[in-house]
mmCIF file of C-alpha atoms in Angstrom:
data_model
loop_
_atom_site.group_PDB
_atom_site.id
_atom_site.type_symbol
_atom_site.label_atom_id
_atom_site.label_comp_id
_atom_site.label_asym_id
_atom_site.label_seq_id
_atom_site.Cartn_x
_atom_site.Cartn_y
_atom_site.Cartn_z
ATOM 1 C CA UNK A 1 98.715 93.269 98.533
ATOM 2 C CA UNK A 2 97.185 90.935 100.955
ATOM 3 C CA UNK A 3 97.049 87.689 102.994
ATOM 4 C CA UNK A 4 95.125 85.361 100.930
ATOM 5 C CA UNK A 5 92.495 82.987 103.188
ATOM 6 C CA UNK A 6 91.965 79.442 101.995
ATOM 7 C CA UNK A 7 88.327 81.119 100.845
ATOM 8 C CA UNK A 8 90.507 83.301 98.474
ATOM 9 C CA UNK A 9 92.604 80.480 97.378
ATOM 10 C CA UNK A 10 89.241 78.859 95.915
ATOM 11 C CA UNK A 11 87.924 81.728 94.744
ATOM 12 C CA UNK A 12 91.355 82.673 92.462
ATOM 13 C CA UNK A 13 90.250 79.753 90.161
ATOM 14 C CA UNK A 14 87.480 82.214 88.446
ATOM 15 C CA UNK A 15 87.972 84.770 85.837
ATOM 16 C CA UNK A 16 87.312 88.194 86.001
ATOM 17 C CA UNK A 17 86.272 90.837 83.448
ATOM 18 C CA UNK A 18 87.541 94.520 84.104
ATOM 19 C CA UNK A 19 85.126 96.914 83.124
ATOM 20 C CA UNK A 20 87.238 100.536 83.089
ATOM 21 C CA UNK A 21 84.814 102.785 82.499
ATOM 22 C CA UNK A 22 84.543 106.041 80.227
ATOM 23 C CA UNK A 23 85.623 108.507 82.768
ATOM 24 C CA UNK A 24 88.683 106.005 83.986
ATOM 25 C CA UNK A 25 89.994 105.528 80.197
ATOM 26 C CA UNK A 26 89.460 108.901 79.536
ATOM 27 C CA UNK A 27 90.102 110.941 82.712
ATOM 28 C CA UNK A 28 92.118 108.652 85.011
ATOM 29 C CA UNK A 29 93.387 105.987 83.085
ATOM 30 C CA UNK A 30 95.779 105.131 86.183
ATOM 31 C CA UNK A 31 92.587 103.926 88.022
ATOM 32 C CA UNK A 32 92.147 101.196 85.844
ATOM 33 C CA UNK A 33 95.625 100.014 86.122
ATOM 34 C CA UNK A 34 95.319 100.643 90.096
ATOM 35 C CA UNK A 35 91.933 98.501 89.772
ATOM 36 C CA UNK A 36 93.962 95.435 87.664
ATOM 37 C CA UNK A 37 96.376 95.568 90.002
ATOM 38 C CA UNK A 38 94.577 95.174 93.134
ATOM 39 C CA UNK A 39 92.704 92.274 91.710
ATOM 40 C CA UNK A 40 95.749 90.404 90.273
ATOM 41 C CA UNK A 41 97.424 91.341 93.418
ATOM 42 C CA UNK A 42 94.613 89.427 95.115
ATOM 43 C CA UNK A 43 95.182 86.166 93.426
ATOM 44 C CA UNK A 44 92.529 86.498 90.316
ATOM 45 C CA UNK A 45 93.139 86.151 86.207
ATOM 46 C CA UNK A 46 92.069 89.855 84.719
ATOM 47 C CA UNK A 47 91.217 90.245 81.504
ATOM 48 C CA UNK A 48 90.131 93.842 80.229
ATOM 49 C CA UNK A 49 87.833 93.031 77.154
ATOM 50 C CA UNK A 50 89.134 96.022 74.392
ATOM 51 C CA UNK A 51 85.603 96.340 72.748
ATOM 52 C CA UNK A 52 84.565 97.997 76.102
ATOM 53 C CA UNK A 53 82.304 100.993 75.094
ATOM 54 C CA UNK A 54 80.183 102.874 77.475
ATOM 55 C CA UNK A 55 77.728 101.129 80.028
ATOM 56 C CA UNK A 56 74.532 103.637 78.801
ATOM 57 C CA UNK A 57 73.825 105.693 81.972
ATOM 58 C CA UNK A 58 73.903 108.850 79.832
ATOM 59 C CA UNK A 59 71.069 107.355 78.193
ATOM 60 C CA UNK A 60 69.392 105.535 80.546
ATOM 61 C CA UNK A 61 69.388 108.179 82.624
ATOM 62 C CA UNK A 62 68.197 111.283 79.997
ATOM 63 C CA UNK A 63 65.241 108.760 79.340
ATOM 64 C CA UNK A 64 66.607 106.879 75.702
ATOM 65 C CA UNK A 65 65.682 103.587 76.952
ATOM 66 C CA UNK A 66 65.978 102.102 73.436
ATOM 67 C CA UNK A 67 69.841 103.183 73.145
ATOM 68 C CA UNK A 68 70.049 102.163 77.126
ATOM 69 C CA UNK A 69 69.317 98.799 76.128
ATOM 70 C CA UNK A 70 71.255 98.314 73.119
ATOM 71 C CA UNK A 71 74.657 99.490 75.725
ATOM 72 C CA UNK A 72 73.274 96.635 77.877
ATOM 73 C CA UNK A 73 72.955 94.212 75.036
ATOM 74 C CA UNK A 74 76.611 94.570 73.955
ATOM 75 C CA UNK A 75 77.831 94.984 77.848
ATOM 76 C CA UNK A 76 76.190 91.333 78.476
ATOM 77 C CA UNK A 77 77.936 89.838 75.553
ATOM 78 C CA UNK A 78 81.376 91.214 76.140
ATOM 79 C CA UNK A 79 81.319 90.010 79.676
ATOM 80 C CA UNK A 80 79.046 87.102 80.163
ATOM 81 C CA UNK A 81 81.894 84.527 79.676
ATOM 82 C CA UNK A 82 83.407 86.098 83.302
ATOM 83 C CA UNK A 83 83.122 84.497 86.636
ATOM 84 C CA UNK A 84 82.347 88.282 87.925
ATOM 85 C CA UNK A 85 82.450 91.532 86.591
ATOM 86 C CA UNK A 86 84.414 94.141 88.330
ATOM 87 C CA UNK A 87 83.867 98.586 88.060
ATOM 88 C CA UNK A 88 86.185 101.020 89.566
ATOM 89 C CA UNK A 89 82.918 102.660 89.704
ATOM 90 C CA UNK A 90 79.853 102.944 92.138
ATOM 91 C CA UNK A 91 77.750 104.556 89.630
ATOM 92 C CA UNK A 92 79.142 102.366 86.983
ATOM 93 C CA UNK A 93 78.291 98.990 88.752
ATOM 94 C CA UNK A 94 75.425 100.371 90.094
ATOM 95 C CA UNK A 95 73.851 100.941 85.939
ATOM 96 C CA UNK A 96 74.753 97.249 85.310
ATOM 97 C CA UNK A 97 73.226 95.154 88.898
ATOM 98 C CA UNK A 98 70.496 97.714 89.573
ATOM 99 C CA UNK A 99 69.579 99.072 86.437
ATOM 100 C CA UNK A 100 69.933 97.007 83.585
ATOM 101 C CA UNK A 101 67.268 94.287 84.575
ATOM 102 C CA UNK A 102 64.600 96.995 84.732
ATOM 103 C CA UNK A 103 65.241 97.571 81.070
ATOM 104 C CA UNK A 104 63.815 94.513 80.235
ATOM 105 C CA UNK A 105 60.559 93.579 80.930
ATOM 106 C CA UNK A 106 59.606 89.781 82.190
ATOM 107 C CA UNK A 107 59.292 87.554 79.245
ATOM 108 C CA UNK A 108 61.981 89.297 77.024
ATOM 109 C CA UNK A 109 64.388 86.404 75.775
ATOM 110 C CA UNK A 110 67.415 89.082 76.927
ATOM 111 C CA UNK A 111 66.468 89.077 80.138
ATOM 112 C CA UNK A 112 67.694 86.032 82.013
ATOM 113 C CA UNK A 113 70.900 86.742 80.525
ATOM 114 C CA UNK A 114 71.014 90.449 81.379
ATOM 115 C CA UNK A 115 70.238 89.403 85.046
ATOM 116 C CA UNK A 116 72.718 86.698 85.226
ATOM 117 C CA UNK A 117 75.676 89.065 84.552
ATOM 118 C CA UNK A 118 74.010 91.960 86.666
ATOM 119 C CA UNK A 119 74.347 89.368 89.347
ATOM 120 C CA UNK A 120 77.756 88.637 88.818
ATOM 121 C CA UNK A 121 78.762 92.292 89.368
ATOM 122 C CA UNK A 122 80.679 94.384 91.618
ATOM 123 C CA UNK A 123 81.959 97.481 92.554
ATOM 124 C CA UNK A 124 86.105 97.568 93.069
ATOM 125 C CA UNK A 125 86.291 97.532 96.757
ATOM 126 C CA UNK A 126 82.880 96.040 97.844
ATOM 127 C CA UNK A 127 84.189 92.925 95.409
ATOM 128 C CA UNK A 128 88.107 92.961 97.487
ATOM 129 C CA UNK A 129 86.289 93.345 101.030
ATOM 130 C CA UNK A 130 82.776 91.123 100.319
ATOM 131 C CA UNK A 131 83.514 88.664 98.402
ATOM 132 C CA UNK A 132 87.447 87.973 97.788
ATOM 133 C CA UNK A 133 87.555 88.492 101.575
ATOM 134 C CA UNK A 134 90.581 90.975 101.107
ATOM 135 C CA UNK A 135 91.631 92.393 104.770
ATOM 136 C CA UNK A 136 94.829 93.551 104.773
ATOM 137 C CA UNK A 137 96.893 96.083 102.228
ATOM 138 C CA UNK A 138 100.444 96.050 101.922
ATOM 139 C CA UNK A 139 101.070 99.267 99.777
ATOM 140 C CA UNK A 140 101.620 101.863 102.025
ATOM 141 C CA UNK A 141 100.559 105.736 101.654
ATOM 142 C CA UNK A 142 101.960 108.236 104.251
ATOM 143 C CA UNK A 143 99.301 110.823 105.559
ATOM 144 C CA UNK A 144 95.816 111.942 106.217
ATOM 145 C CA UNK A 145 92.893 110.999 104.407
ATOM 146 C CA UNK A 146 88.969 111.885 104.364
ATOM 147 C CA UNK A 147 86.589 109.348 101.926
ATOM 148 C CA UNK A 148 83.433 111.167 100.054
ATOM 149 C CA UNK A 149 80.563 108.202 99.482
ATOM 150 C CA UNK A 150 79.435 108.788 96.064
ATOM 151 C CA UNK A 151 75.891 108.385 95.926
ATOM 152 C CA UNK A 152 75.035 105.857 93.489
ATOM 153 C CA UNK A 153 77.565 103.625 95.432
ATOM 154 C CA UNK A 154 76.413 103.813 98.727
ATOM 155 C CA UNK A 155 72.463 104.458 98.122
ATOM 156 C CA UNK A 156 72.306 101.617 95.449
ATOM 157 C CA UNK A 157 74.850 99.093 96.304
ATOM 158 C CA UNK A 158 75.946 99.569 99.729
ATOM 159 C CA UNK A 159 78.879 100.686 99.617
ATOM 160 C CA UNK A 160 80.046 102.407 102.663
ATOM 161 C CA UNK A 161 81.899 100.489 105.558
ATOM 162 C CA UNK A 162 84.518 98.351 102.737
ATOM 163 C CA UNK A 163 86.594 101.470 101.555
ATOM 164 C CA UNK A 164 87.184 102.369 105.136
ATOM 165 C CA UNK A 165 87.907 99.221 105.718
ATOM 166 C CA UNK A 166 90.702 98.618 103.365
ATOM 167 C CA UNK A 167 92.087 102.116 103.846
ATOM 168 C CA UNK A 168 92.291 101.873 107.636
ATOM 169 C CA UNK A 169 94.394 98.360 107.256
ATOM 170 C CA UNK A 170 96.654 100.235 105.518
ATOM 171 C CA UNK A 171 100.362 101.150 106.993
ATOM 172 C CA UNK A 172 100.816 105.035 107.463
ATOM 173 C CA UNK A 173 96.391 106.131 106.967
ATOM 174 C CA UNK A 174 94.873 108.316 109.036
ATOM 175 C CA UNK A 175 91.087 108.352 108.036
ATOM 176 C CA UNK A 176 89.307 111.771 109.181
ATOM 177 C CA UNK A 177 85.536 111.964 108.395
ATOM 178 C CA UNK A 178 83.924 114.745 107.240
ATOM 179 C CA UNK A 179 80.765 115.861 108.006
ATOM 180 C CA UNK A 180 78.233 115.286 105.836
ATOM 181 C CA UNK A 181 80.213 112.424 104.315
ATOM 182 C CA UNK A 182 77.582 110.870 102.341
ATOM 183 C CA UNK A 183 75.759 114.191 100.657
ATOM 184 C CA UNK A 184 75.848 114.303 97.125
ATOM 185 C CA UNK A 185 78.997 116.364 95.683
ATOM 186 C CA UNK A 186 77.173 118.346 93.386
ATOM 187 C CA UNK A 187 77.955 116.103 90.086
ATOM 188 C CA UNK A 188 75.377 113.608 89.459
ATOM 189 C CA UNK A 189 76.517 112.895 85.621
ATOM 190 C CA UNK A 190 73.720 115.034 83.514
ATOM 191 C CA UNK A 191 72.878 116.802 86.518
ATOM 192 C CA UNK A 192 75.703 118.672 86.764
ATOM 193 C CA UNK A 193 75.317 119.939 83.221
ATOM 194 C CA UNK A 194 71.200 120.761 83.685
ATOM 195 C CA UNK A 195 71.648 122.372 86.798
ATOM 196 C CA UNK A 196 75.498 124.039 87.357
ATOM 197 C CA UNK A 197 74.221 126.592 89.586
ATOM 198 C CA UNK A 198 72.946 123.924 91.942
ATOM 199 C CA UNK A 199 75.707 121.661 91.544
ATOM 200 C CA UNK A 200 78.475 124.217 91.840
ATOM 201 C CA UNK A 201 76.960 125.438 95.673
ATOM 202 C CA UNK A 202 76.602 121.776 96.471
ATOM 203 C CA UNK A 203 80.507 121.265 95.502
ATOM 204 C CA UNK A 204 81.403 123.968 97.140
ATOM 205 C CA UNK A 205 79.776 123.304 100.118
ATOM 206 C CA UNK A 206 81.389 119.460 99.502
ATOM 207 C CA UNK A 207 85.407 121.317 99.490
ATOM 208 C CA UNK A 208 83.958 123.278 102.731
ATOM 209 C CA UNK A 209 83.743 120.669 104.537
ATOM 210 C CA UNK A 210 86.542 118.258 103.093
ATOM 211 C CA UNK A 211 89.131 121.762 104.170
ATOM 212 C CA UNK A 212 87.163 121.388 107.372
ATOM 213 C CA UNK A 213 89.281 118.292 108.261
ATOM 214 C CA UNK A 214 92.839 119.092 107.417
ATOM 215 C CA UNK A 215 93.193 115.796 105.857
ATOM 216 C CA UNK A 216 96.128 115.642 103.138
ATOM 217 C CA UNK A 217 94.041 114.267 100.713
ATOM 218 C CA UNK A 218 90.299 113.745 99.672
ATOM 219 C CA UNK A 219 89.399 109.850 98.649
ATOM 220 C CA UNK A 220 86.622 108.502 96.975
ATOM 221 C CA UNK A 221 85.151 105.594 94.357
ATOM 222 C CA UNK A 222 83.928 107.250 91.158
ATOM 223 C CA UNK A 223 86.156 109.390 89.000
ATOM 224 C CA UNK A 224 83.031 111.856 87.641
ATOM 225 C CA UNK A 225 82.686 112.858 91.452
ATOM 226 C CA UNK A 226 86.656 112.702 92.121
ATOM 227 C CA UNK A 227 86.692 115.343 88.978
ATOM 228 C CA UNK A 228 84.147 117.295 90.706
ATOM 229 C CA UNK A 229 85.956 117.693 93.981
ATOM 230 C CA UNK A 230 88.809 118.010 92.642
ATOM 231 C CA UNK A 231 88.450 120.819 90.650
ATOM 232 C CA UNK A 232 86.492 123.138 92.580
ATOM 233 C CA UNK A 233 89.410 122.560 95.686
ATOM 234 C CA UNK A 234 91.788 123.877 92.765
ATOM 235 C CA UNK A 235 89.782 126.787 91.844
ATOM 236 C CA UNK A 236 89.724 127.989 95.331
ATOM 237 C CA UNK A 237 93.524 127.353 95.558
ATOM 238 C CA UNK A 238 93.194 124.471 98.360
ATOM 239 C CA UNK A 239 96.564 121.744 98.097
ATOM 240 C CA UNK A 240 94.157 118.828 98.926
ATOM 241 C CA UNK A 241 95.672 116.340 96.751
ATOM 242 C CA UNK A 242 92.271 114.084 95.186
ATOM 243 C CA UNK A 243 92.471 110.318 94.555
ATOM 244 C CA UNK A 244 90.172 107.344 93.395
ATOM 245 C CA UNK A 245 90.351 104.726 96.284
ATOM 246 C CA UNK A 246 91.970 102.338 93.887
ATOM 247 C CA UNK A 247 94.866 104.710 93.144
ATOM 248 C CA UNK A 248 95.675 104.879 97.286
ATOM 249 C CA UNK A 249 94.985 100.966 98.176
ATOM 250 C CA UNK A 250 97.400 100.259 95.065
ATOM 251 C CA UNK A 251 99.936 102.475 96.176
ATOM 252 C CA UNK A 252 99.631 104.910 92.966
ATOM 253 C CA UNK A 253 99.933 107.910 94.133
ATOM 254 C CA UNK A 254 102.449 109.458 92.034
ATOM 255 C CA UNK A 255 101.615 113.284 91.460
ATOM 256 C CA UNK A 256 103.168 113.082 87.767
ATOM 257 C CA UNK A 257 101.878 109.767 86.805
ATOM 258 C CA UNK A 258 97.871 109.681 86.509
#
């Protein structure tokens, strides 16, 4: 996939832990594969720990602290033995650096270990472009593209200028920005289910603007707001084609193979 730096070289020496997801192993499994391919492809040993169950956003997030915890718990010993821990998955990532300490109050024997792997954890692209130092891509993908930030990526971890990046080093990308790039699509996990009248004018405002463009296909970083887009561009019988940046950067692309 890429040129590897002498800062790469080092870095290949540590271990990485895979974490897929919900949405990917459900939804998109060909993410995940995308995702362990762009990391091996980088030089790094991937392992993809099988006992993987679900980070607790759903919880954390409808106010079950108690359960929230108990995901945490399990996520830290599954993936504590890892140099880092890498999500195909702002939102994802975002639950396990951000949130997780907070669950955990100072003086809780958990909590030094909870913060340690938080730490040690990174969104997909953010970990390629920050801190493997990936630059260049050598799969190709022929066409136009325009990139949705999801929100919990870009408000919580900064995730904004690295998938642009990486796309625009690729052979064959045209990158057309949207307006209102960075507004929320209208998905917003349990918001979506709360409030559907809300969330289905905010998505359909979203496909207004990604048509706006007349870019081939619509790119972004979490699969729940991927979903989201995609489906209401079907509904309205738009042919933008909808991928997960790992899925384009990977070169897996293939129409009957998700």
């Amino acid at each position: 996939m890429s040129q590897r730096s002498p800062t790469q070289s080092a870095l290949t020496s540590k271990r990485i832990g895979l974490f897929a997801t919900c949405l990917v192993n459900t939804m998109r499994p060909r993410v995940g594969f995308a995702a362990l391919t762009l990391l091996e492809d980088a030089g790094f040993a991937v392992d993809v720990p099988g006992d993987q169950t679900c980070c607790g956003q759903p919880n954390y997030n409808s106010g079950d602290r108690a359960s929230a915890r108990s995901f945490a718990l399990s996520f830290v010993a599954l993936f504590e033995a890892f140099d880092y821990v890498v999500v195909p998955s702002g939102s994802c990532a975002a639950m396990v650096r951000v949130h997780y300490p907070r669950l955990f109050d100072d003086g809780d024997p958990d909590k030094a270990r909870v913060e340690a792997v938080a730490a040690r954890t990174y969104e997909l692209v953010s970990f390629l472009a920050d801190v493997a130092g990936v630059s260049s891509i050598q799969a190709q993908h022929t066409g136009s593209v325009t990139y949705h930030d999801a929100c919990s990526g870009l408000r919580e971890l900064k995730v904004k200028a690295q998938p642009r990046k990486l796309l625009g080093a690729m052979d064959g990308v045209e990158l057309r920005e949207m307006e209102d790039a960075e507004v929320c699509c209208g998905f917003g996990g349990l918001f979506c289910v709360k409030y559907p009248d809300v969330s289905g004018e905010m998505v359909r405002k979203k496909s207004d603007e990604i048509v706006k463009t007349q870019a081939d296909a619509l790119v972004t970083g979490d699969v729940g707001c991927l979903l989201n887009m995609e489906g209401a561009l079907a509904r309205r019988g738009d042919k933008v084609r909808a991928y997960h940046v790992a899925e384009v950067l990977a070169g897996m692309t293939d129409e009957d193979n998700r």
